[in-house]
Short mmCIF file of C-alpha atoms in Angstrom, two decimals:
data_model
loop_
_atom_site.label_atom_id
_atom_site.label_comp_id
_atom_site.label_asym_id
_atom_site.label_seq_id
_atom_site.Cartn_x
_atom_site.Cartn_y
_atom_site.Cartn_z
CA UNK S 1 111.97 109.96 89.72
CA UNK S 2 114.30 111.77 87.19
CA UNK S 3 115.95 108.34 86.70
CA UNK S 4 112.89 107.03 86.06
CA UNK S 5 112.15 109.67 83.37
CA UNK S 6 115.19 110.57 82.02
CA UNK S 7 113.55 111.87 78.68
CA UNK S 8 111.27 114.25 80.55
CA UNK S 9 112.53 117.77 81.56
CA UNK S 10 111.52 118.66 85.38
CA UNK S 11 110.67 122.06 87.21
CA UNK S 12 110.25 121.86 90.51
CA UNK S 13 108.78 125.24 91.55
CA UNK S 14 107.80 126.46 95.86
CA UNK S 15 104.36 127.91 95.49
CA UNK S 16 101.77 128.24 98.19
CA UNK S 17 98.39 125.72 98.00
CA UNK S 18 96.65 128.53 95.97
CA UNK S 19 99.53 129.23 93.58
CA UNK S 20 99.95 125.68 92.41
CA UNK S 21 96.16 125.46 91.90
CA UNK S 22 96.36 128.15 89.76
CA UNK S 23 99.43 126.92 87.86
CA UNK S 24 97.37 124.16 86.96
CA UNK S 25 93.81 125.69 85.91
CA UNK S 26 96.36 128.03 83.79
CA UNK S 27 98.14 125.34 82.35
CA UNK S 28 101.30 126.80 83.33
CA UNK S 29 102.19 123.08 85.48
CA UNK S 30 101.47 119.80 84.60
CA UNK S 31 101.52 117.98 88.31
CA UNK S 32 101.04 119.85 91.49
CA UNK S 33 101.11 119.03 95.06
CA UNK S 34 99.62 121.12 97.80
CA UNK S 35 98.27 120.84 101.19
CA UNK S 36 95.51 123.10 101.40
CA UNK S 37 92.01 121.82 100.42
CA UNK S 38 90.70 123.82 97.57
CA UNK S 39 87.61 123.52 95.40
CA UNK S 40 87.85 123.23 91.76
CA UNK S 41 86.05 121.39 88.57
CA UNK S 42 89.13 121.95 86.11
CA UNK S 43 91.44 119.46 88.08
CA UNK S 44 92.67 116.28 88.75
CA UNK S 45 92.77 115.81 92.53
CA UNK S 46 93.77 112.72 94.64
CA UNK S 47 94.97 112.37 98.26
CA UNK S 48 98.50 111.58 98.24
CA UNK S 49 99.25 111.16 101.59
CA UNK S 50 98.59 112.19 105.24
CA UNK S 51 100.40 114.30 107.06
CA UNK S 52 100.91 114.91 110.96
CA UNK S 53 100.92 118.49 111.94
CA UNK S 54 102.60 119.20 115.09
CA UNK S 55 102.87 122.09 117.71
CA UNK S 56 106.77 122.96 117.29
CA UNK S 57 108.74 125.45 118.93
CA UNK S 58 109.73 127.31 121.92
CA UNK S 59 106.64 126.56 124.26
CA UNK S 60 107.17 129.86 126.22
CA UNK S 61 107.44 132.06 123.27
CA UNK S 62 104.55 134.85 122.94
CA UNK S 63 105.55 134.91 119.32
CA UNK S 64 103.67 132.78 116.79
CA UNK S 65 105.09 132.36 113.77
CA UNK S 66 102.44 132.36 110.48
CA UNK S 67 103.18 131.71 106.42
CA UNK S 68 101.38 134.18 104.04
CA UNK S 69 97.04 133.82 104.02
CA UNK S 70 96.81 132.10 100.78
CA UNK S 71 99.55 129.14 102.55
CA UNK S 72 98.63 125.73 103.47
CA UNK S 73 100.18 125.37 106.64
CA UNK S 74 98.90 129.39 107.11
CA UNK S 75 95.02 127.59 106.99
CA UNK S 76 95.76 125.15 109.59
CA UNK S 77 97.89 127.54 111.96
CA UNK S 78 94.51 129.61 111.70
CA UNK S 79 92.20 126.93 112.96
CA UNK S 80 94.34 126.02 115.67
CA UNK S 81 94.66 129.28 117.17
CA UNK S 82 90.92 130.05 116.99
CA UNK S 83 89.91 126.08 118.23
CA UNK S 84 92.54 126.86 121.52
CA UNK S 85 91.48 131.15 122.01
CA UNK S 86 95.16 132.15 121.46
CA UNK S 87 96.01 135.80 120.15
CA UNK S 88 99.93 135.92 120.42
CA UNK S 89 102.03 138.13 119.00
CA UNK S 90 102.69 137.20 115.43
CA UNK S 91 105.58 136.89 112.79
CA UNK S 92 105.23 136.50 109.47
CA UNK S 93 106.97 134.26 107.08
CA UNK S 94 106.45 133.81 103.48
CA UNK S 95 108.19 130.55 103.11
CA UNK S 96 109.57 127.10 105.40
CA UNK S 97 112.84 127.59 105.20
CA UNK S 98 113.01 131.13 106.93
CA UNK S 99 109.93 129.58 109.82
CA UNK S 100 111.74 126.49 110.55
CA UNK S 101 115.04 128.70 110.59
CA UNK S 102 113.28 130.56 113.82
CA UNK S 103 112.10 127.27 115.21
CA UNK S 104 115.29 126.30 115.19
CA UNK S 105 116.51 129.24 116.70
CA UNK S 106 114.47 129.28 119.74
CA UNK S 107 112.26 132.05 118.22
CA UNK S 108 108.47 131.65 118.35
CA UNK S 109 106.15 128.39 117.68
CA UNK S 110 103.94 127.35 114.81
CA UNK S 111 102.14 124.59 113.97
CA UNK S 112 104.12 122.71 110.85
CA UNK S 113 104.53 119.36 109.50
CA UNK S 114 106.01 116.66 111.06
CA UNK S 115 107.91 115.78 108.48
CA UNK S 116 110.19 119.24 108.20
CA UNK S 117 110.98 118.86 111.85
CA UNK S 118 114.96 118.40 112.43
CA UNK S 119 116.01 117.11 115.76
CA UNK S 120 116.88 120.73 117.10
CA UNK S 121 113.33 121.73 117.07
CA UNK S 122 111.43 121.43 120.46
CA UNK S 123 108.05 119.93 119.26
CA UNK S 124 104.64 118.33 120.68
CA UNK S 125 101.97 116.26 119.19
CA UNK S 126 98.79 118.29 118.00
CA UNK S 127 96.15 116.82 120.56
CA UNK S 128 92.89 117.50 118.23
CA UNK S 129 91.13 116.82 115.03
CA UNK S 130 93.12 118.93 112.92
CA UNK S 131 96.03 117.00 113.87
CA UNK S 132 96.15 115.44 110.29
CA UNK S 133 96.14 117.00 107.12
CA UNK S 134 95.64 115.35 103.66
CA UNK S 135 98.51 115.99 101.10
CA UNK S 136 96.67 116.40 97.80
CA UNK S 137 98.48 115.66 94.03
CA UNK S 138 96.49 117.16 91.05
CA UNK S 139 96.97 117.52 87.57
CA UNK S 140 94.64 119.46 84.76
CA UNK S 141 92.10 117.30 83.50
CA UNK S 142 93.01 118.24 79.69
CA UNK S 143 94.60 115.46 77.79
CA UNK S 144 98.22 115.33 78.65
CA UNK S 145 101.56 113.08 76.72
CA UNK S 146 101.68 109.37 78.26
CA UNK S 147 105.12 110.58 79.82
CA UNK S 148 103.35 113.01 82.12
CA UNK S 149 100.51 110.29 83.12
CA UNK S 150 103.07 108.07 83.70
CA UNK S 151 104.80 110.64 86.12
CA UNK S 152 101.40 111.63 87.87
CA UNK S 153 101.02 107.91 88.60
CA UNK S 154 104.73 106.72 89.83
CA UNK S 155 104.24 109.83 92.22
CA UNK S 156 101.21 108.56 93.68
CA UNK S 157 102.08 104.80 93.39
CA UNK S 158 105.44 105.61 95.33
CA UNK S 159 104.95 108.90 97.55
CA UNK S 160 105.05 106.37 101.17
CA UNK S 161 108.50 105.52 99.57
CA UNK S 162 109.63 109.10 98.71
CA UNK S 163 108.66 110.37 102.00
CA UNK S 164 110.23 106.97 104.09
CA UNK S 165 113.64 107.57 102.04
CA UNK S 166 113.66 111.90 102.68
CA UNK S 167 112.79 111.87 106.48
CA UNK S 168 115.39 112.25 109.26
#
């Protein structure tokens, strides 16, 4: 992408689902990407891709391992412990790198994406509806420079590609 727009200037900012919403209705971000569904009339929004979610972690643990509330991956965690009746003991994260970093460490399980898994985390498939998630891209819908159309639309035109080429 940056060789595709050398001209344009990138930022590439971690925020959770609500965060990057914000950014946008602000106009503090241009493009955002999030996983969480969230209700607004002030963006943009497309489905960029699908995601698998999958059970990963130590399958003995007691310890479940949960993001911050307003995170994604925090929603989904939610549903699946109240669709199966669990109440384990929890641990909370407020990022990926530090949960996966306890996956890989034997400590605890969560329910993550597929995609972040590395080979030395112990992981099942999630056996029930939620065992998707849609991947959403949004920009504000205020008039923005070609460039950044342009950019919205090579994301979205090539995200199967991105995704293919970042995988393990």
């Amino acid at each position: 992408m940056i060789k595709k727009f050398p001209l344009i200037d990138f930022s590439i900012q971690m925020m959770n689902s609500k965060e990057v919403v914000s950014s946008i209705e602000n106009r503090e971000a241009t493009i955002g990407i999030y996983e969480k569904p969230i209700a607004t009339n002030f963006m943009q929004e497309k489905i960029l891709l699908k995601d698998e979610l999958v059970l990963a972690g130590n399958p003995n643990s007691t310890f479940w391992i949960l993001r911050e509330k307003d995170s994604g991956i925090r929603f989904f965690n939610d549903i699946y412990l109240k669709e199966h009746h669990l109440k384990p003991k929890f641990i909370y994260v407020n990022n990926n790198e530090i949960l996966l970093k306890l996956l890989e460490n034997n400590v605890g399980q969560s329910v993550i994406s597929k995609l972040s898994i590395s080979s030395s985390i112990c992981w099942k498939p999630v056996d029930d509806y939620s065992k998707y998630r849609n991947i959403f891209i949004t920009k504000n819908n205020g008039d923005f420079s070609k460039e950044i159309t342009d950019v919205y639309n090579w994301i979205i035109k090539n995200s199967q590609v991105i995704i293919a080429n970042t995988s393990c």
